[in-house]
Coordinates of C-alpha atoms and ligand atoms in Angstrom, one line a residue:
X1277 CA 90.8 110.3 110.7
X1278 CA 92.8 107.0 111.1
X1279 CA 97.0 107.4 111.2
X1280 CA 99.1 104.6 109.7
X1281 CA 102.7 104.9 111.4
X1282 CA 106.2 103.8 109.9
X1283 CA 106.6 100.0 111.1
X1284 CA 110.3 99.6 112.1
X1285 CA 111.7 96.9 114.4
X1286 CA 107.9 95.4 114.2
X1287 CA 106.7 98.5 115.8
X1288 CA 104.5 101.4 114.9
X1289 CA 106.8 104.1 115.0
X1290 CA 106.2 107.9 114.7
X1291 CA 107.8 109.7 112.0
X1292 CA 111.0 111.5 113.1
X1293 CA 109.8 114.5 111.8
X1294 CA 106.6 114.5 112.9
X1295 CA 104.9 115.0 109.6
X1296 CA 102.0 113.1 107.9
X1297 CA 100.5 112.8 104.4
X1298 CA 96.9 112.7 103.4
X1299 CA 95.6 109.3 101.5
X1300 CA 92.0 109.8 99.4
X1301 CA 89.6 107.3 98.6
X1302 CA 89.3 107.6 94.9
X1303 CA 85.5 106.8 95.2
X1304 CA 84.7 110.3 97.3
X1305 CA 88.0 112.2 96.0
X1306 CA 88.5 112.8 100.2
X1307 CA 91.2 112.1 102.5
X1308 CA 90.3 108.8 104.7
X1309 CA 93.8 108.2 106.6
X1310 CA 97.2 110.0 107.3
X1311 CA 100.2 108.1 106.7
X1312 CA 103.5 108.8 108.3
X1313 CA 105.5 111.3 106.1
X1314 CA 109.5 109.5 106.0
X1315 CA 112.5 110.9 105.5
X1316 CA 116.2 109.9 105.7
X1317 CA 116.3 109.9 109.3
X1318 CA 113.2 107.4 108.9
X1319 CA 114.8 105.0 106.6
X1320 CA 118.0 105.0 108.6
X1321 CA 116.3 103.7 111.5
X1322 CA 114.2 100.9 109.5
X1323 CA 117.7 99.8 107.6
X1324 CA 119.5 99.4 110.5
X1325 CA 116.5 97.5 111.9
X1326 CA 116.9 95.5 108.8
X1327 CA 120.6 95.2 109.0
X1328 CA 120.1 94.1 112.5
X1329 CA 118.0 91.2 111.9
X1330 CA 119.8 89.8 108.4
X1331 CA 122.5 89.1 110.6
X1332 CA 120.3 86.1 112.2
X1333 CA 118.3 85.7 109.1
X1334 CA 121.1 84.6 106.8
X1335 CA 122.1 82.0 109.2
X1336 CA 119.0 80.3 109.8
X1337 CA 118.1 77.1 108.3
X1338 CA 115.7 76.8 105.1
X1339 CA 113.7 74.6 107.0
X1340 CA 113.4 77.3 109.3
X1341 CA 112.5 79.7 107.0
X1342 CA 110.2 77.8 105.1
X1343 CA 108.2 76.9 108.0
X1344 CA 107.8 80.9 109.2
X1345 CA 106.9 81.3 105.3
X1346 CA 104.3 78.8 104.9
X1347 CA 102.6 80.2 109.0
X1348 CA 102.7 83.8 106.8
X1349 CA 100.5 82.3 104.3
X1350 CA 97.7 81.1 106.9
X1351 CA 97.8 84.5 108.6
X1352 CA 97.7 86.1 105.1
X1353 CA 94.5 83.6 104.4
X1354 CA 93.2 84.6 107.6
X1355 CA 93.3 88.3 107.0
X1356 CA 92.2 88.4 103.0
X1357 CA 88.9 90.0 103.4
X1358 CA 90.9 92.9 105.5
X1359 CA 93.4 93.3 103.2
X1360 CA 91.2 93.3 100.2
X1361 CA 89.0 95.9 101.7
X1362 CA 92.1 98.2 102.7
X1363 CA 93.6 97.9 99.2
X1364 CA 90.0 98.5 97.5
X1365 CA 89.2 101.5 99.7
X1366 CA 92.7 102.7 99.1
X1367 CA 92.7 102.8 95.3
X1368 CA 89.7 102.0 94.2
X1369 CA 90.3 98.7 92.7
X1370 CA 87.1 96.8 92.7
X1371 CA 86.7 94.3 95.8
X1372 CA 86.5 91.4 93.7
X1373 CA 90.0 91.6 91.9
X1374 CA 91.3 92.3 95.1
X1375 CA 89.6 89.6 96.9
X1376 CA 90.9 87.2 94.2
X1377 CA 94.1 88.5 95.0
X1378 CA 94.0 88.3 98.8
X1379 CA 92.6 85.3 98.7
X1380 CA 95.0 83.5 96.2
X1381 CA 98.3 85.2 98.0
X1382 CA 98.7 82.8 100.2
X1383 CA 100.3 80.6 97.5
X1384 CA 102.3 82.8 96.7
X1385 CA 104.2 82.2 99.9
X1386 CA 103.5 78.8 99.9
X1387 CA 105.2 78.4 96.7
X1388 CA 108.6 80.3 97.9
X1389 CA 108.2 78.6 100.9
X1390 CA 109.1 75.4 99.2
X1391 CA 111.8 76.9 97.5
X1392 CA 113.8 77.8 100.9
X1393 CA 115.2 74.5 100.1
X1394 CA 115.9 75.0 96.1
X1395 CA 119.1 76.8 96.5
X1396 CA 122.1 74.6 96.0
X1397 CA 125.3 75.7 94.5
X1398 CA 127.3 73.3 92.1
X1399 CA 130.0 71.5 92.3
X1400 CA 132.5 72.7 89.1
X1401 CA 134.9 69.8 87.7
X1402 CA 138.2 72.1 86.8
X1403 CA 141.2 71.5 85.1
X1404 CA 143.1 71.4 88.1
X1405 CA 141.7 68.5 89.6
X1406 CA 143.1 69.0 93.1
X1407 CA 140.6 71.7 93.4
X1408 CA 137.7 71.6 94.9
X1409 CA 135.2 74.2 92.8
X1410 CA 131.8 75.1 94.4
X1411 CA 129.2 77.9 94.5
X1412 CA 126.7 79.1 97.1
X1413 CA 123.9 81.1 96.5
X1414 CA 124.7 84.0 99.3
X1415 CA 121.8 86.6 100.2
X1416 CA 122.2 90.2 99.1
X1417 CA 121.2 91.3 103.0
X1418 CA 118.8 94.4 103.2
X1419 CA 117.0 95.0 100.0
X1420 CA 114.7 98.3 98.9
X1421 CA 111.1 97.4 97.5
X1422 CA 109.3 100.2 95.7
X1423 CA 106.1 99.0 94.7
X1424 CA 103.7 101.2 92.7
X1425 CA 100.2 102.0 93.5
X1426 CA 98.4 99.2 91.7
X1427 CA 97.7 96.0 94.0
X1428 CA 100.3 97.4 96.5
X1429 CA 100.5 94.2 98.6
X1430 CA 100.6 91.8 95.6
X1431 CA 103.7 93.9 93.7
X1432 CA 105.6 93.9 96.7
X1433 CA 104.8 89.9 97.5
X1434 CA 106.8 89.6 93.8
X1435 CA 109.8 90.8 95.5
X1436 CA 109.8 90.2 99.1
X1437 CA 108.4 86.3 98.8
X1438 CA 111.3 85.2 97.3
X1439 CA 114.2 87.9 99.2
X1440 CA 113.1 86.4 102.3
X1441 CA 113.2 82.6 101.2
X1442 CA 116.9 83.4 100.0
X1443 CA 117.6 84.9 103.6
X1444 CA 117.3 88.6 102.9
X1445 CA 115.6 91.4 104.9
X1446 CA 113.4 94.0 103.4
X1447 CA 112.8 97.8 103.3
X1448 CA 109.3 98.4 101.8
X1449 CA 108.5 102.2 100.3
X1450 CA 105.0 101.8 99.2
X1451 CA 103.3 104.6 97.2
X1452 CA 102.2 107.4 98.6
X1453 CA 99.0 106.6 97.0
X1454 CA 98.6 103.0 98.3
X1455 CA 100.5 102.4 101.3
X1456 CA 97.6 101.4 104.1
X1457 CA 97.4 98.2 102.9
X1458 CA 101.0 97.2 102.9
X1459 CA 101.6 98.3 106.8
X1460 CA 99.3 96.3 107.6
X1461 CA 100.5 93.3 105.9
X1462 CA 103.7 94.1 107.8
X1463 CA 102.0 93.6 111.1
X1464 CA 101.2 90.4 109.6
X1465 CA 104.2 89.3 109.0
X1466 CA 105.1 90.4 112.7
X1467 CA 102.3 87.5 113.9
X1468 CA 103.5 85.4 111.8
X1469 CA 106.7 85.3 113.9
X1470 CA 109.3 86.6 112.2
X1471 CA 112.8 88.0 113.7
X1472 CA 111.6 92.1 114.5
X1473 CA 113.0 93.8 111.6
X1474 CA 113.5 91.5 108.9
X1475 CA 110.2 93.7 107.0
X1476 CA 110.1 97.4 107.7
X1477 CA 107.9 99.4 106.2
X1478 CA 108.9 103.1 105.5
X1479 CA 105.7 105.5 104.3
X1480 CA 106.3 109.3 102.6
X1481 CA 106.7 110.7 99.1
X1482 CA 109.4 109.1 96.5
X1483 CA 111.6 111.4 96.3
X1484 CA 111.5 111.9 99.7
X1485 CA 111.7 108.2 101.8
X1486 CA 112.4 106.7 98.3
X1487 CA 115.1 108.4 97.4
X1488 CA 116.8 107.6 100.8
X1489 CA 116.2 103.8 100.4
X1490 CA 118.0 104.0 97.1
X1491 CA 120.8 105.7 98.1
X1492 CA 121.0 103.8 101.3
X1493 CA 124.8 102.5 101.7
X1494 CA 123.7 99.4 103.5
X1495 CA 120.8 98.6 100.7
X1496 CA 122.3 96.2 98.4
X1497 CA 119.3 95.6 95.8
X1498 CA 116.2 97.6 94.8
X1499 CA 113.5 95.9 93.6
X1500 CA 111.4 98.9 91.9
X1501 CA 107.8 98.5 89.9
X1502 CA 106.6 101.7 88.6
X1503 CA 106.9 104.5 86.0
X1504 CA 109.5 105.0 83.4
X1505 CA 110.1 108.8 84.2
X1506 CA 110.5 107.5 88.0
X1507 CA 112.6 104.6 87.2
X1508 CA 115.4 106.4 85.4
X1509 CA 116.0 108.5 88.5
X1510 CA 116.0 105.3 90.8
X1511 CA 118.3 103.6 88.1
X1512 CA 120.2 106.5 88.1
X1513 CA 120.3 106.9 91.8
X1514 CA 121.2 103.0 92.6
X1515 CA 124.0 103.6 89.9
X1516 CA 126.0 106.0 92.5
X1517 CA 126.3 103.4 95.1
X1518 CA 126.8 100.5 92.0
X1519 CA 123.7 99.1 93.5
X1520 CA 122.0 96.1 91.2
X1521 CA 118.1 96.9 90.4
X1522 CA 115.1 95.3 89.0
X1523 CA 113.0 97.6 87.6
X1524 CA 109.9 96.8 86.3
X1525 CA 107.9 99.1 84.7
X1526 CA 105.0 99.8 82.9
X1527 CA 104.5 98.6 78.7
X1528 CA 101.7 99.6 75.8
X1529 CA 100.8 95.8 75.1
X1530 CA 99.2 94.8 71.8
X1531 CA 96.4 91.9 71.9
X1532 CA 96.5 90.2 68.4
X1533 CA 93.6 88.9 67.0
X1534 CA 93.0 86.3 63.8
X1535 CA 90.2 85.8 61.7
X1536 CA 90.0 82.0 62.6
X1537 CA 89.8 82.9 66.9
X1538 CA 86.6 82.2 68.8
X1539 CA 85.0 85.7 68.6
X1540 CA 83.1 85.3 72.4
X1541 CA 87.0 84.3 74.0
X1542 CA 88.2 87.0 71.9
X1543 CA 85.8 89.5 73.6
X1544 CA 86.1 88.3 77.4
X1545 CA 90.2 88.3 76.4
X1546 CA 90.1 91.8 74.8
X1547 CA 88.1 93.1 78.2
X1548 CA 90.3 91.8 80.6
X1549 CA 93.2 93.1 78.9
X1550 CA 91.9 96.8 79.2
X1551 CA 88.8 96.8 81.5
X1552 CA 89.9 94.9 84.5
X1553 CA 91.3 96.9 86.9
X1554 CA 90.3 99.9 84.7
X1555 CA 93.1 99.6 82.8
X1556 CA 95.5 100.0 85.7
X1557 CA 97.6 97.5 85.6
X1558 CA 100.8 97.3 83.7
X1559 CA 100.3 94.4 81.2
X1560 CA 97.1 96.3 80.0
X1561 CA 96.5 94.8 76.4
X1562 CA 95.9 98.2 76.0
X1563 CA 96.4 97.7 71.8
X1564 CA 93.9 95.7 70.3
X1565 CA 95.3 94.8 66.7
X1566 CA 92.3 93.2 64.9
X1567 CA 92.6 91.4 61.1
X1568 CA 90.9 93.7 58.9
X1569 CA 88.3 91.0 58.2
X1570 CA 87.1 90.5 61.3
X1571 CA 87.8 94.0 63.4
X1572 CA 84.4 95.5 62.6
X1573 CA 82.3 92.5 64.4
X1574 CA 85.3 92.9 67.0
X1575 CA 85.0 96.3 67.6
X1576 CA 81.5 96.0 67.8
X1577 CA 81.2 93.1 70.4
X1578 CA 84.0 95.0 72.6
X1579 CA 82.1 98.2 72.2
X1580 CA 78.5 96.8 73.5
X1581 CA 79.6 94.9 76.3
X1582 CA 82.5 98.0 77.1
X1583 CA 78.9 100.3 77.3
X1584 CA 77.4 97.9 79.8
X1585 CA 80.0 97.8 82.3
X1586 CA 79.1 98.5 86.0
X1587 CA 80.9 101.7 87.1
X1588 CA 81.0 102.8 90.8
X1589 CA 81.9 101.8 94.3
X1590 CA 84.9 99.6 94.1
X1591 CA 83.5 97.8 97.4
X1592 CA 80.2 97.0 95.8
X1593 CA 80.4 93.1 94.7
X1594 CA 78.7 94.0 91.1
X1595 CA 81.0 96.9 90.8
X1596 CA 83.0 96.2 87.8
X1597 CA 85.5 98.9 86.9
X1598 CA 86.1 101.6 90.2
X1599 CA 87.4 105.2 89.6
X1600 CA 91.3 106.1 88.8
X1601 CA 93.2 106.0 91.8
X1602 CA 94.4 109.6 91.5
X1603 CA 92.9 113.0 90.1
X1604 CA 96.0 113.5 87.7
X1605 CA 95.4 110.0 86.0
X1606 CA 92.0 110.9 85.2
X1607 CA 92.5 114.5 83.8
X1608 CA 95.4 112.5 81.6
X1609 CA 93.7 109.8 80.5
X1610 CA 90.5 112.2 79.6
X1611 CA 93.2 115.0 77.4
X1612 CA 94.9 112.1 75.8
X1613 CA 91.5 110.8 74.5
X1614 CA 90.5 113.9 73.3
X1615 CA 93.9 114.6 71.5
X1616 CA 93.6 111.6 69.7
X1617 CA 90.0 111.9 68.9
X1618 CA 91.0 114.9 67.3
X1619 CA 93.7 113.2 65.4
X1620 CA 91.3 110.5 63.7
X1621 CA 90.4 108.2 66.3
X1622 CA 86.7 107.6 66.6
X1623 CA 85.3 106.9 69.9
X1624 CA 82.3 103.6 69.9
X1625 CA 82.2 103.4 73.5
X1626 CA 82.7 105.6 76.2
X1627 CA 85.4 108.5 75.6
X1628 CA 83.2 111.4 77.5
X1629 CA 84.2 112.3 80.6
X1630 CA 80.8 114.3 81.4
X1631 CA 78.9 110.2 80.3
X1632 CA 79.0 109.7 83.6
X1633 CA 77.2 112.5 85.3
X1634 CA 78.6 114.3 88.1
X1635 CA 80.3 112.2 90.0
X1636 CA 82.8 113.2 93.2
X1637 CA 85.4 110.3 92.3
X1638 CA 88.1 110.1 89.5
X1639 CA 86.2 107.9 87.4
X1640 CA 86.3 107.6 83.7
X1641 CA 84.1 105.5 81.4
X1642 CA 85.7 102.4 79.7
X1643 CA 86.4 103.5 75.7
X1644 CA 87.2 102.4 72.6
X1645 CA 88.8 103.8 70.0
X1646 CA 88.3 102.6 66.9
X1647 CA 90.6 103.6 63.4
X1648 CA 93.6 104.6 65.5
X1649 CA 97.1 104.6 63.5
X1650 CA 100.4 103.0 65.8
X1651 CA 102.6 106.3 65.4
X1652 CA 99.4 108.4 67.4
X1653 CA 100.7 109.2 70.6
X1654 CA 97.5 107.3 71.8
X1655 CA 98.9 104.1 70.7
X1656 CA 102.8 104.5 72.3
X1657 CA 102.6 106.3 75.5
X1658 CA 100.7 104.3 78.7
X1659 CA 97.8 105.7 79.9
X1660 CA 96.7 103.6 82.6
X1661 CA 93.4 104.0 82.2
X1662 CA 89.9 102.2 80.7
X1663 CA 91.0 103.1 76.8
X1664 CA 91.9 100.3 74.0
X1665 CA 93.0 101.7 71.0
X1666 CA 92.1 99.4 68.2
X1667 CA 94.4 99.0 65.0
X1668 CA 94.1 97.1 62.0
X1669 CA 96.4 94.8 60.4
X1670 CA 96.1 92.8 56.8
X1671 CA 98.6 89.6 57.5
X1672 CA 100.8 88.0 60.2
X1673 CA 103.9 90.0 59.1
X1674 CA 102.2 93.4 59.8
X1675 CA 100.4 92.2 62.9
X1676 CA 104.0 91.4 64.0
X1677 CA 105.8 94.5 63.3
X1678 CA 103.0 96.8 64.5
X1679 CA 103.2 94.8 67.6
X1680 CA 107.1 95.4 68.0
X1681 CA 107.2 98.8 67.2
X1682 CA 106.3 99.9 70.1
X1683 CA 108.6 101.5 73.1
X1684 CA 107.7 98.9 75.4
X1685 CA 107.7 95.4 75.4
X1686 CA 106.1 93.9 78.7
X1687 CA 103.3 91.3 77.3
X1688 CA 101.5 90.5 74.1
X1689 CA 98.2 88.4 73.1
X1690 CA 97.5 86.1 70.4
X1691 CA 94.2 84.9 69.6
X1692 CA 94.1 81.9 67.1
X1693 CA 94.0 78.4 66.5
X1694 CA 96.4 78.0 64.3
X1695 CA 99.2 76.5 65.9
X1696 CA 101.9 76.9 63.7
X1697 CA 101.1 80.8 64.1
X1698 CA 100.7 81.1 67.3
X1699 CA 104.3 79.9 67.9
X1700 CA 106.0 81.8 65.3
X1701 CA 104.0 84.7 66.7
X1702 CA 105.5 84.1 70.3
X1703 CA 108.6 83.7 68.5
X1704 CA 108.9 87.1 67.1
X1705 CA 106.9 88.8 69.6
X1706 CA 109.7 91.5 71.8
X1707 CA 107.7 90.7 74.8
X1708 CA 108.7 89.2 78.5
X1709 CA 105.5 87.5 78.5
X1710 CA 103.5 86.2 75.8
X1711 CA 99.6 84.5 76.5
X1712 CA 97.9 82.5 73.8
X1713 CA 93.9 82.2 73.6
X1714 CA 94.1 83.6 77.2
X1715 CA 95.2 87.2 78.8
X1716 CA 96.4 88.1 82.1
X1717 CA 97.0 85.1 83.3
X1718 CA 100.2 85.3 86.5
X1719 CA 101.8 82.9 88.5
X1720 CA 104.6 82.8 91.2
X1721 CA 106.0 79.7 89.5
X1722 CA 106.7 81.4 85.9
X1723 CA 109.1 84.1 85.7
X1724 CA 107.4 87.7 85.1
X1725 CA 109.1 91.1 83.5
X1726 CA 110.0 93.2 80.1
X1727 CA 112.1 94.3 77.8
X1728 CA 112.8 97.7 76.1
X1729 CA 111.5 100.4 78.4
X1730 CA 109.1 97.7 80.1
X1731 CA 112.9 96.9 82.1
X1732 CA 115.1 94.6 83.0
X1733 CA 115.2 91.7 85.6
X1734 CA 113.1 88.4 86.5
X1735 CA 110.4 88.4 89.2
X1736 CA 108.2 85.1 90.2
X1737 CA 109.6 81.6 89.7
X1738 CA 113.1 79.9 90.2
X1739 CA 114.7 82.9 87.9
X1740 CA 112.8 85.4 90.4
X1741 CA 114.6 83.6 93.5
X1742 CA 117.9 83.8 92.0
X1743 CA 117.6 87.7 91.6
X1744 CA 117.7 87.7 95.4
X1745 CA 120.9 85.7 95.5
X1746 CA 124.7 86.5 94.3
X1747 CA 126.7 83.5 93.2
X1748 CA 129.8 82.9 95.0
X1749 CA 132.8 80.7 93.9
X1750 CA 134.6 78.9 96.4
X1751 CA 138.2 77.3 95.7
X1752 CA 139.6 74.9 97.8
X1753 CA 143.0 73.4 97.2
X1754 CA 143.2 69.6 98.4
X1755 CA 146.9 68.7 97.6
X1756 CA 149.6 68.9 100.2
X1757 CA 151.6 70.6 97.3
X1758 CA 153.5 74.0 98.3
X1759 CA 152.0 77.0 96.5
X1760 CA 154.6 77.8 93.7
X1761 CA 155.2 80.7 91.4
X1762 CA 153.7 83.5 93.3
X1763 CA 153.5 85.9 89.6
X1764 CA 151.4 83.6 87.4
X1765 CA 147.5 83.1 87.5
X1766 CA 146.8 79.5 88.7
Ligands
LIG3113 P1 105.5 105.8 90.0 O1 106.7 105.6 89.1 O2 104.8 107.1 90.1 O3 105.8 105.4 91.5 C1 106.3 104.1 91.8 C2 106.9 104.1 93.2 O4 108.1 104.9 93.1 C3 106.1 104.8 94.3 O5 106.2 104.0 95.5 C4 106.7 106.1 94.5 O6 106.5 106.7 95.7 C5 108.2 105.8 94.2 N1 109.0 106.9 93.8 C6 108.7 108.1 93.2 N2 109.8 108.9 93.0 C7 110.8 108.2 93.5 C8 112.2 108.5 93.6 N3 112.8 109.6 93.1 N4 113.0 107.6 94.2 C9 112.5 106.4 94.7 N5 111.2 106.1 94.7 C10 110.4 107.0 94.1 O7 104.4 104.7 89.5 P2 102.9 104.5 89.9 O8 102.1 105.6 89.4 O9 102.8 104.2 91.4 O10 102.6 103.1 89.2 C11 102.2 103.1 87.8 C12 103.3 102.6 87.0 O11 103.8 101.3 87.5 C13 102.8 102.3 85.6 O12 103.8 102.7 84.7 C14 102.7 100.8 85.5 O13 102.8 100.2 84.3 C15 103.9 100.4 86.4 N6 103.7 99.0 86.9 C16 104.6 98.0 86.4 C17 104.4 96.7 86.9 C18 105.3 95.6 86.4 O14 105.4 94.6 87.1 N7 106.0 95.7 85.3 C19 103.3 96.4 87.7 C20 102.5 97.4 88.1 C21 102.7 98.7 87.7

């Protein structure tokens, strides 16, 4: 069986206990690979490593970092195909999402790359004129990333793209679940010639190696995507040490649709929302709230084109939905659908675990409820799974308030043509990210993140460089004057 190691100082380095963890391919419900199992002593060694090289990194020019930015992209583009079959292999996402992914990253560098140069202060005219007023935007130095087990390598490019344009260095925890993938883009960035250092990578259990990062003295932001249950304890953690955080987490998005959208949009929208990466993925439109005149023929459509989805090996190209990447998520997923069947929902696709024959994997079929009422647990807890839950609405106003009455409030979908609606929707909408006549759409130029229990913080764009910078305000006094009056504020 393959063994990933800890990378530290751009080495492979042995775990200082000596311990490893099994990873599973979700396809075979077996163990594939060991990774290294951390612990403190294991993240001390990869901050310090960090620490080390932030020293060098903060003072380098943004030409300079640009340049080793933009080489990290062509040794990304190089490597897609590997890194798409790790991740694939690794959770079961199907090869051509994470293909797409792979191949699109890249950019995502590319993109921060350019912005190595977009981080000027200002100059601030005061009332004392003989000051000179300016800001710099100053790295934080090492920064935590705790990426969840969805698209490892593209959740932790949110955060470390743009920490290392600002001149950060970066400790990555990846999921225990999902962590293959992500050590080997660290050897990546090694080629791409990088100080040694700068991007450690740290494998183990959370609150284990993850817990250590957090708490870390000489961390000085965490960047965590995951779970709320998990990101109250990190929050929590990170508050000892009065350490800033991002945390984005997960949501229970509602997909809108009008009687006057395009019904075949609609359909491909609705399935992307909740089929593509089997519903594992946090901005799942994982509500489908449908105008009572039109959610029949919706329900229907979804429902005929949800039964003919390909199901099986993630690595086959016609593959369409792959297996749940753990055992636990599928056992969930399959109680909470039978909980709320027996509340009233009413299954038209999928919803029986046993539809799929015996299979080793975690998979479960894609389903959709139909008749489901917002206060069922079905419709406000995330299930990360292959389930929309489809509610009805009679006008705008109750579309709207269904919508925000929800714990979360990561995304939201809009399908119409009428443009006056579609704005007032996005208006009103308690979302951080709002799509009209399209779903799942992401780019490293526009900023990404929720509200409510979704979280808090900016990643992607010019607001998700900034979160990798503190302001600083620098006073200079330019008159020869002597300083007076030593017990008044100036
Ligand atoms: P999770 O909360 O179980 O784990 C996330 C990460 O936290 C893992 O790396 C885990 O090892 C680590 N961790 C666990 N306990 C920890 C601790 N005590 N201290 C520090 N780290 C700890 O989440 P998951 O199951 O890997 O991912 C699924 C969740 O992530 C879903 O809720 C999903 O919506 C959310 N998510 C959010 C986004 C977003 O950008 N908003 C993107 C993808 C996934």
């Amino acid at each position: 069986m393959e063994r990933f190691l800890h990378r530290i100082g751009s080495e492979d380095v042995a775990p200082a206990a000596g311990e490893f963890l099994p990873t599973f391919n979700p396809v075979t419900a077996q163990p594939w690979a060991e990774i290294a199992r951390g612990t403190k002593e294991d993240v001390d060694r990869a901050v310090d490593a960090a620490a080390g090289a932030f020293a060098g990194w903060r003072k380098t020019s943004p030409s300079a970092r640009a340049e080793l930015l933009w080489r990290l992209a062509d040794v990304i583009a190089q490597h897609a195909e590997e890194l798409a079959q790790l991740e694939s292999r690794d959770i079961g996402k199907v090869i051509r999402e994470m293909r797409g992914q792979m191949v699109g990253l890249p950019r995502w560098y590319r993109y921060f790359s350019a912005q190595c140069h977009n981080l000027e202060g200002s100059v601030i005219p005061l009332d004392k004129t003989s000051i000179l007023n300016y800001t710099r935007h100053d790295p934080y130095g090492v920064v935590g990333i705790i990426p969840p087990f969805n698209s490892p390598v593209l959740l932790t490019s949110f955060a470390l793209a743009p920490a290392l344009a600002a001149g950060n260095a970066a400790v990555i925890k990846p999921s225990e679940h999902a962590s293959t993938a992500v050590l080997l883009f660290a050897r990546l960035v090694d080629e791409a010639g990088f100080p040694p250092g700068l991007v450690n990578v740290i494998t183990g259990l959370g609150p284990e190696a993850g817990d250590a990062l957090v708490g870390h003295p000489e961390v000085r932001k965490v960047v965590f995507t995951g779970g709320l249950p998990t990101a109250r304890k990190v929050a929590a953690r990170a508050a000892e040490s009065v350490k800033p955080t991002i945390l984005e987490l997960g949501g229970k998005s509602a997909n809108i649709v009008f009687p006057d959208a395009d019904l075949g949009s609609v359909t491909n929208g609705i399935m992307a929302g909740i089929f593509a990466a089997g519903g594992q993925t946090c901005i799942a439109g994982s509500r489908l709230l449908a105008h009572e005149t039109i959610a029949d023929r919706v329900v229907e459509a979804v429902s005929e084109r949800a039964k003919t989805i390909v199901v099986g090996d993630p690595l086959l190209d016609e593959t369409e939905v792959g297996p749940l990447a753990q055992p636990e998520i599928r056992d969930r997923v399959n109680d909470r659908v039978r909980a709320a069947v027996g509340v009233g929902a009413v299954a038209t696709a999928g919803g029986d675990l046993g539809a799929l024959g015996d299979r080793a994997g975690w998979f479960f079929p894609p389903t959709v409820l139909d008749r489901v009422d917002n206060d069922m647990p079905i419709a406000r807890d995330e299930l990360f799974g292959p389930v929309l839950s489809v509610i009805r609405f009679s006008d705008e106003e109750e579309a709207l308030a269904i919508a925000n009455d929800s714990p979360f409030g990561l995304a939201a979908g809009i399908w119409t043509h009428n443009l006056n609606r579609a704005h007032r929707m996005a208006d009103e909408l308690e979302a951080g990210v709002v799509w009209v006549n399209t779903y799942r759409s992401l780019s490293y130029a526009s900023p990404f993140g929720g509200r409510k229990l979704s979280g808090y913080g900016r990643e992607l764009g010019r607001e998700g460089l900034l979160e990798f910078t503190q302001t600083k305000s620098i006073w200079v006094e330019t008159s020869e004057e002597p300083m007076g009056d030593p017990f008044v504020l100036r």
